[in-house]
Short mmCIF file of C-alpha atoms and ligand atoms in Angstrom, two decimals:
data_model
loop_
_atom_site.label_atom_id
_atom_site.label_comp_id
_atom_site.label_asym_id
_atom_site.label_seq_id
_atom_site.Cartn_x
_atom_site.Cartn_y
_atom_site.Cartn_z
CA MET I 1 87.93 85.34 127.20
CA THR I 2 89.84 87.60 124.73
CA VAL I 3 88.88 88.71 121.49
CA SER I 4 91.19 90.14 118.84
CA SER I 5 90.53 91.30 115.18
CA ALA I 6 92.29 91.71 112.20
CA PRO I 7 92.39 93.22 108.92
CA ALA I 8 91.71 91.38 105.28
CA LYS I 9 93.75 93.24 102.42
CA VAL I 10 94.35 93.68 98.78
CA TYR I 11 97.63 94.09 96.78
CA VAL I 12 98.01 97.16 94.76
CA PHE I 13 101.25 95.33 93.25
CA GLY I 14 103.47 92.74 93.56
CA GLU I 15 102.22 89.53 94.55
CA HIS I 16 104.18 86.62 93.84
CA ALA I 17 106.95 88.33 92.96
CA VAL I 18 107.58 89.61 96.61
CA VAL I 19 108.54 85.54 97.20
CA TYR I 20 111.48 86.26 95.61
CA GLY I 21 112.70 88.95 96.81
CA GLU I 22 111.21 92.19 94.98
CA PRO I 23 108.76 94.77 96.69
CA ALA I 24 105.00 94.62 96.88
CA VAL I 25 102.72 96.94 98.08
CA PRO I 26 99.49 95.54 100.00
CA CYS I 27 96.77 97.69 101.51
CA ALA I 28 94.55 96.29 104.90
CA ILE I 29 91.04 97.02 103.85
CA GLN I 30 87.94 97.33 106.00
CA ARG I 31 87.07 93.34 106.38
CA ARG I 32 88.01 91.60 109.32
CA ALA I 33 88.58 88.51 110.53
CA ARG I 34 87.83 88.06 114.57
CA VAL I 35 88.72 85.16 116.86
CA THR I 36 87.76 84.96 120.46
CA VAL I 37 89.86 82.47 122.49
CA GLU I 38 88.92 81.03 125.92
CA ARG I 39 91.64 79.21 127.87
CA ARG I 40 91.21 75.22 128.96
CA GLU I 41 92.95 73.57 131.12
CA ASP I 42 93.14 69.86 129.40
CA ARG I 43 95.38 71.15 126.47
CA ARG I 44 92.70 70.44 123.72
CA ILE I 45 92.10 73.22 120.80
CA ARG I 46 88.48 73.53 119.79
CA VAL I 47 87.54 75.54 116.96
CA ARG I 48 84.67 76.91 115.89
CA ALA I 49 84.14 79.07 112.88
CA ASP I 50 81.45 80.72 111.16
CA ASP I 51 81.16 82.55 107.79
CA LEU I 52 84.81 81.95 106.63
CA THR I 53 83.40 82.12 102.77
CA LEU I 54 81.16 84.92 101.88
CA ASP I 55 78.15 82.21 102.00
CA GLY I 56 79.16 81.09 105.32
CA PHE I 57 80.13 77.36 107.11
CA THR I 58 80.64 76.19 110.37
CA VAL I 59 83.26 74.43 111.98
CA ARG I 60 83.33 72.43 114.86
CA TRP I 61 86.62 70.35 115.59
CA GLY I 62 88.28 68.80 118.49
CA GLY I 63 91.61 69.05 117.24
CA ASP I 64 91.56 65.04 116.82
CA PRO I 65 92.84 64.37 113.25
CA ASP I 66 90.24 61.57 112.73
CA ASP I 67 87.85 63.80 114.09
CA ARG I 68 87.01 65.51 110.59
CA PRO I 69 85.16 69.02 110.74
CA ASP I 70 81.68 68.99 109.34
CA VAL I 71 81.94 71.82 106.68
CA ASP I 72 80.70 72.71 102.95
CA ALA I 73 83.65 74.10 102.04
CA PRO I 74 86.60 72.41 99.85
CA GLU I 75 88.54 70.14 101.78
CA PRO I 76 92.00 71.08 101.03
CA LEU I 77 90.82 74.64 102.14
CA VAL I 78 89.57 73.20 105.61
CA GLU I 79 92.83 71.25 105.92
CA ALA I 80 94.72 74.60 105.29
CA ALA I 81 92.73 76.52 107.38
CA MET I 82 93.18 74.01 110.24
CA SER I 83 96.89 74.00 109.87
CA TYR I 84 97.01 77.82 109.93
CA LEU I 85 95.09 77.69 113.27
CA ASP I 86 97.24 75.08 114.81
CA GLY I 87 100.19 77.02 113.62
CA ALA I 88 98.93 80.28 115.29
CA ILE I 89 98.12 78.43 118.79
CA GLU I 90 101.62 77.06 118.66
CA GLN I 91 103.63 80.32 117.98
CA ALA I 92 101.07 82.07 121.14
CA LEU I 93 101.77 79.01 123.34
CA ASP I 94 105.65 79.65 122.38
CA ALA I 95 105.80 82.99 122.89
CA ALA I 96 103.89 83.06 126.36
CA GLY I 97 106.13 80.09 127.36
CA ARG I 98 103.39 77.79 128.07
CA SER I 99 102.60 73.99 127.06
CA ASP I 100 100.22 73.20 129.90
CA VAL I 101 96.77 75.29 128.40
CA GLY I 102 94.44 74.38 125.52
CA PHE I 103 91.94 77.21 123.71
CA ASP I 104 88.51 77.12 122.83
CA VAL I 105 88.67 79.02 119.57
CA THR I 106 86.05 80.79 117.81
CA VAL I 107 86.52 82.52 114.26
CA GLU I 108 84.48 84.72 112.56
CA SER I 109 85.20 86.32 109.10
CA ASP I 110 83.72 88.42 106.90
CA ILE I 111 86.88 87.53 104.30
CA PRO I 112 86.19 84.88 102.05
CA LEU I 113 88.66 81.92 102.57
CA GLY I 114 91.53 81.38 99.72
CA ALA I 115 90.13 84.26 97.85
CA GLY I 116 93.24 86.57 97.50
CA LEU I 117 92.30 88.76 100.90
CA GLY I 118 94.55 87.48 103.12
CA SER I 119 91.91 85.50 105.16
CA SER I 120 94.62 83.01 106.37
CA ALA I 121 97.05 85.92 107.69
CA ALA I 122 94.06 87.93 109.55
CA VAL I 123 92.73 84.47 111.38
CA VAL I 124 96.60 83.80 112.25
CA VAL I 125 97.39 87.50 113.16
CA ALA I 126 94.16 87.85 115.41
CA THR I 127 94.79 83.94 116.96
CA ILE I 128 98.10 85.06 117.97
CA ASP I 129 97.03 88.14 119.51
CA ALA I 130 94.18 86.92 121.22
CA ALA I 131 95.58 83.57 122.23
CA THR I 132 98.88 85.22 123.67
CA ARG I 133 96.77 88.08 125.77
CA GLU I 134 94.22 85.42 127.02
CA LEU I 135 97.76 84.31 128.77
CA GLY I 136 98.53 87.57 130.03
CA VAL I 137 101.30 88.31 127.26
CA ASP I 138 100.95 91.50 124.90
CA LEU I 139 103.13 91.28 121.76
CA ASP I 140 103.34 94.25 119.75
CA ALA I 141 102.44 94.05 116.24
CA ARG I 142 105.64 93.63 114.69
CA THR I 143 106.23 90.32 116.72
CA ILE I 144 102.85 89.10 116.10
CA ALA I 145 103.75 89.77 112.37
CA ASP I 146 107.14 87.80 112.45
CA ARG I 147 104.92 85.15 114.16
CA ALA I 148 102.43 84.80 111.95
CA TYR I 149 104.64 84.72 109.22
CA ARG I 150 106.36 81.65 110.78
CA VAL I 151 102.85 79.95 110.50
CA GLU I 152 102.35 80.83 106.81
CA TYR I 153 106.15 79.81 106.12
CA GLU I 154 105.57 76.92 107.50
CA VAL I 155 101.88 75.78 106.19
CA GLN I 156 103.02 77.08 102.84
CA ASP I 157 105.83 74.81 102.62
CA GLY I 158 108.53 77.22 103.06
CA GLN I 159 106.93 79.66 100.15
CA ALA I 160 105.84 82.42 101.57
CA SER I 161 106.43 86.62 101.64
CA ARG I 162 105.91 88.30 105.05
CA ALA I 163 103.61 90.62 103.21
CA ASP I 164 100.14 89.22 103.78
CA THR I 165 101.16 88.91 107.68
CA PHE I 166 102.96 92.35 107.96
CA CYS I 167 100.16 94.05 106.17
CA SER I 168 97.28 92.49 108.47
CA ALA I 169 99.39 93.13 111.56
CA VAL I 170 99.71 96.75 111.02
CA GLY I 171 97.26 97.77 108.71
CA GLY I 172 97.22 100.48 106.25
CA ALA I 173 99.30 100.54 103.27
CA VAL I 174 102.39 98.90 103.23
CA ARG I 175 105.74 98.17 101.24
CA VAL I 176 107.41 94.81 101.85
CA GLN I 177 110.41 93.52 100.18
CA GLY I 178 111.96 90.41 101.71
CA GLU I 179 112.60 91.11 105.34
CA ASP I 180 112.21 94.72 105.11
CA CYS I 181 108.52 95.61 106.13
CA ARG I 182 107.23 99.17 106.44
CA ARG I 183 104.20 101.43 106.59
CA VAL I 184 103.82 103.85 103.28
CA ASP I 185 103.35 107.11 105.19
CA ASP I 186 100.20 108.90 104.29
CA PRO I 187 98.79 106.61 101.49
CA PRO I 188 96.60 108.04 99.13
CA ALA I 189 92.72 107.43 99.36
CA LEU I 190 92.21 104.45 96.81
CA PRO I 191 88.98 103.90 95.63
CA PHE I 192 89.17 99.99 95.84
CA VAL I 193 86.42 98.12 94.41
CA ILE I 194 86.41 93.96 94.80
CA GLY I 195 84.87 91.53 92.19
CA TYR I 196 84.76 87.97 94.10
CA ASP I 197 83.97 84.99 91.63
CA GLY I 198 83.10 82.64 94.60
CA ASN I 199 86.26 80.13 93.89
CA ALA I 200 89.57 79.95 95.73
CA GLY I 201 93.11 79.20 94.79
CA ASP I 202 95.35 76.96 96.42
CA THR I 203 98.20 79.73 97.60
CA GLY I 204 100.70 76.69 97.61
CA GLU I 205 100.10 75.33 94.45
CA LEU I 206 100.01 78.68 92.63
CA VAL I 207 103.13 79.93 94.23
CA ALA I 208 105.08 76.04 93.41
CA GLY I 209 103.62 76.74 89.75
CA VAL I 210 105.33 80.23 89.41
CA ARG I 211 108.61 79.01 90.99
CA SER I 212 108.90 75.92 88.36
CA LEU I 213 108.25 78.31 85.57
CA ARG I 214 110.38 80.72 86.99
CA GLU I 215 113.41 78.08 87.33
CA GLU I 216 112.38 76.77 83.69
CA TYR I 217 112.31 79.95 81.63
CA GLY I 218 114.59 82.80 81.70
CA PHE I 219 111.94 84.89 80.41
CA ALA I 220 109.72 83.93 83.38
CA ALA I 221 112.41 85.05 85.76
CA ASP I 222 112.40 88.14 83.72
CA THR I 223 108.82 88.52 84.40
CA VAL I 224 109.11 88.41 88.07
CA GLY I 225 111.82 91.07 88.00
CA ALA I 226 109.45 93.15 85.73
CA ILE I 227 106.37 93.03 88.26
CA GLY I 228 109.23 94.35 90.77
CA ASP I 229 110.14 97.27 88.41
CA ILE I 230 106.26 97.80 88.48
CA VAL I 231 106.14 98.06 92.15
CA ARG I 232 108.97 100.44 92.04
CA SER I 233 107.92 102.76 89.60
CA GLY I 234 104.47 102.77 91.27
CA ARG I 235 106.43 104.34 94.49
CA THR I 236 106.10 107.73 92.90
CA ALA I 237 102.49 107.54 91.51
CA LEU I 238 101.57 106.48 95.37
CA ASP I 239 103.68 109.29 97.11
CA ASP I 240 101.80 111.48 94.58
CA GLY I 241 98.17 110.12 94.79
CA ASP I 242 98.41 109.75 91.30
CA VAL I 243 95.28 107.24 90.74
CA ALA I 244 95.68 106.98 87.27
CA GLU I 245 98.92 106.33 87.04
CA ILE I 246 98.37 103.39 89.81
CA GLY I 247 95.66 101.74 87.82
CA ARG I 248 97.81 102.09 84.75
CA LEU I 249 100.46 99.92 86.41
CA MET I 250 98.31 97.53 87.85
CA ASP I 251 96.74 97.23 84.50
CA PHE I 252 100.27 96.03 83.59
CA ASN I 253 100.92 93.96 86.89
CA HIS I 254 97.51 92.21 85.94
CA GLY I 255 98.86 91.13 82.25
CA LEU I 256 102.12 89.97 83.72
CA LEU I 257 100.70 87.88 86.53
CA SER I 258 98.60 86.27 83.93
CA ALA I 259 101.44 85.15 81.93
CA LEU I 260 102.83 83.56 84.99
CA GLY I 261 99.76 81.38 85.03
CA VAL I 262 97.81 82.71 87.83
CA SER I 263 94.99 84.12 86.52
CA SER I 264 92.00 82.36 85.29
CA ARG I 265 88.72 83.11 82.82
CA SER I 266 86.56 84.28 85.54
CA LEU I 267 89.32 86.76 87.33
CA ASP I 268 89.89 87.65 83.54
CA ALA I 269 86.25 88.37 82.69
CA MET I 270 86.50 90.62 86.09
CA VAL I 271 89.35 92.44 85.03
CA TRP I 272 87.90 93.17 81.84
CA ALA I 273 84.80 94.16 82.99
CA ALA I 274 86.27 96.78 85.06
CA ARG I 275 88.39 98.08 82.65
CA GLU I 276 85.47 98.65 80.12
CA ALA I 277 83.43 100.19 82.73
CA GLY I 278 86.04 102.92 83.57
CA ALA I 279 87.74 101.83 86.21
CA ASP I 280 91.38 103.11 86.58
CA GLY I 281 92.74 99.98 86.63
CA ALA I 282 92.07 96.32 87.56
CA LYS I 283 94.11 92.82 88.50
CA LEU I 284 93.90 89.94 90.08
CA THR I 285 94.94 90.38 94.05
CA GLY I 286 96.66 87.52 96.06
CA ALA I 287 97.67 84.24 94.60
CA GLY I 288 94.91 84.00 92.08
CA GLY I 289 93.51 80.88 90.26
CA GLY I 290 90.19 82.27 91.60
CA GLY I 291 89.10 84.47 94.18
CA CYS I 292 89.14 88.26 93.75
CA VAL I 293 90.06 90.94 91.51
CA VAL I 294 90.68 94.68 92.64
CA ALA I 295 90.02 97.87 90.71
CA LEU I 296 90.31 101.66 91.33
CA ASP I 297 87.07 103.38 90.82
CA SER I 298 85.39 106.39 92.56
CA THR I 299 82.19 105.97 90.58
CA ASP I 300 79.83 103.19 91.23
CA ARG I 301 80.30 101.99 87.47
CA THR I 302 82.72 99.20 87.89
CA ARG I 303 80.81 97.69 91.08
CA THR I 304 77.70 97.51 88.97
CA ALA I 305 79.36 96.34 85.72
CA LEU I 306 81.05 93.27 88.10
CA GLU I 307 77.44 92.62 89.46
CA TYR I 308 76.41 91.91 85.58
CA THR I 309 79.24 89.78 84.82
CA PRO I 310 79.18 86.35 84.32
CA GLY I 311 81.39 84.87 86.82
CA CYS I 312 81.22 87.61 89.25
CA GLU I 313 79.63 85.97 92.42
CA THR I 314 79.66 89.58 94.43
CA ALA I 315 81.01 92.88 94.06
CA PHE I 316 81.95 95.63 96.79
CA ARG I 317 83.47 98.68 97.34
CA ALA I 318 86.38 98.34 100.15
CA GLU I 319 87.91 101.24 102.33
CA LEU I 320 91.73 101.36 103.14
CA ASP I 321 91.94 100.24 107.30
CA THR I 322 94.67 102.07 108.89
CA GLU I 323 94.11 99.65 111.82
CA GLY I 324 95.99 96.39 111.75
CA VAL I 325 95.31 94.02 114.47
CA ARG I 326 93.42 95.08 117.38
CA ALA I 327 91.77 93.98 120.99
CA ASP I 328 87.95 93.62 120.45
CA GLU I 329 85.16 93.16 122.58
C1 LIG Q 401 99.34 85.53 98.63
O1 LIG Q 401 98.37 86.10 99.57
C2 LIG Q 401 100.59 86.40 97.94
C3 LIG Q 401 101.61 85.38 97.38
O2 LIG Q 401 102.51 86.64 97.09
C4 LIG Q 401 102.28 84.35 98.45
C5 LIG Q 401 103.30 85.08 99.29
O3 LIG Q 401 103.54 86.42 99.57
O4 LIG Q 401 103.31 84.68 100.49
C6 LIG Q 401 100.87 84.87 96.04
#
């Protein structure tokens, strides 16, 4: 039996635009997906997953397409979760040069599914690491990130950046632009507060929506480019640890994501609640459509305000996780 875990992430800046070659800065946070795998000799994959949302649900699935998992979660989300897991196992078997084994896979995660915190990337990264180690192969974090990216690319119909998977594999704050993925040296301590509306967005659909806007309107393409400009401006603020400036740029970034149609009423309500509570800045994080906002506030005011915001299911503080994928007990 082999156990690995990998962290969730928030985007300080740059989601969606990163798909078109603009830079983005995601940060790993201290919430993890933990994957246990045990080799089987019969080539079947059996998956058990608890707590893939904050409310929790359980998946028992025999790998047979007719044998649908019995879960209390929207069908497309479950299907996507299963495709990510299948893809991760395929990558692990390929990396180990094996096709003659199967696995019992158990996923435990405190990252809400489809909520913008990179649950799929964390599960895929941890699964590839655990399954390859179970077969006696040790991959470095960059190789795991690369293989995890191929899974996301496949499941999201070719519409994925390397940002989520790289961040989850290596941990810390990272800067991703196309194939250029690197860690940010000595990132500032950012006082992240997260608000979660209990909903989930469909990443593939949201990315496709931005793509068609970008193709239809020059000004939508300019908006994507302007998000890239925000990330470039944010570089100095990140180097200087200037939280007020980072927050101002996050506010701007949210406005542009909203213009691209990926915000929602509850995400906007949480962003405004955070701003009115005195947060340095607030924006949606991840694909949008529902899910989470990330705000910067070193006081308790934003978390408290979010807890009283209609549409916000839960609010919590999140610390940067400097560790990426790791072997667990
Ligand atoms: C989703 O977490 C982030 C997006 O930028 C898609 C991607 O980068 O693959 C919307």
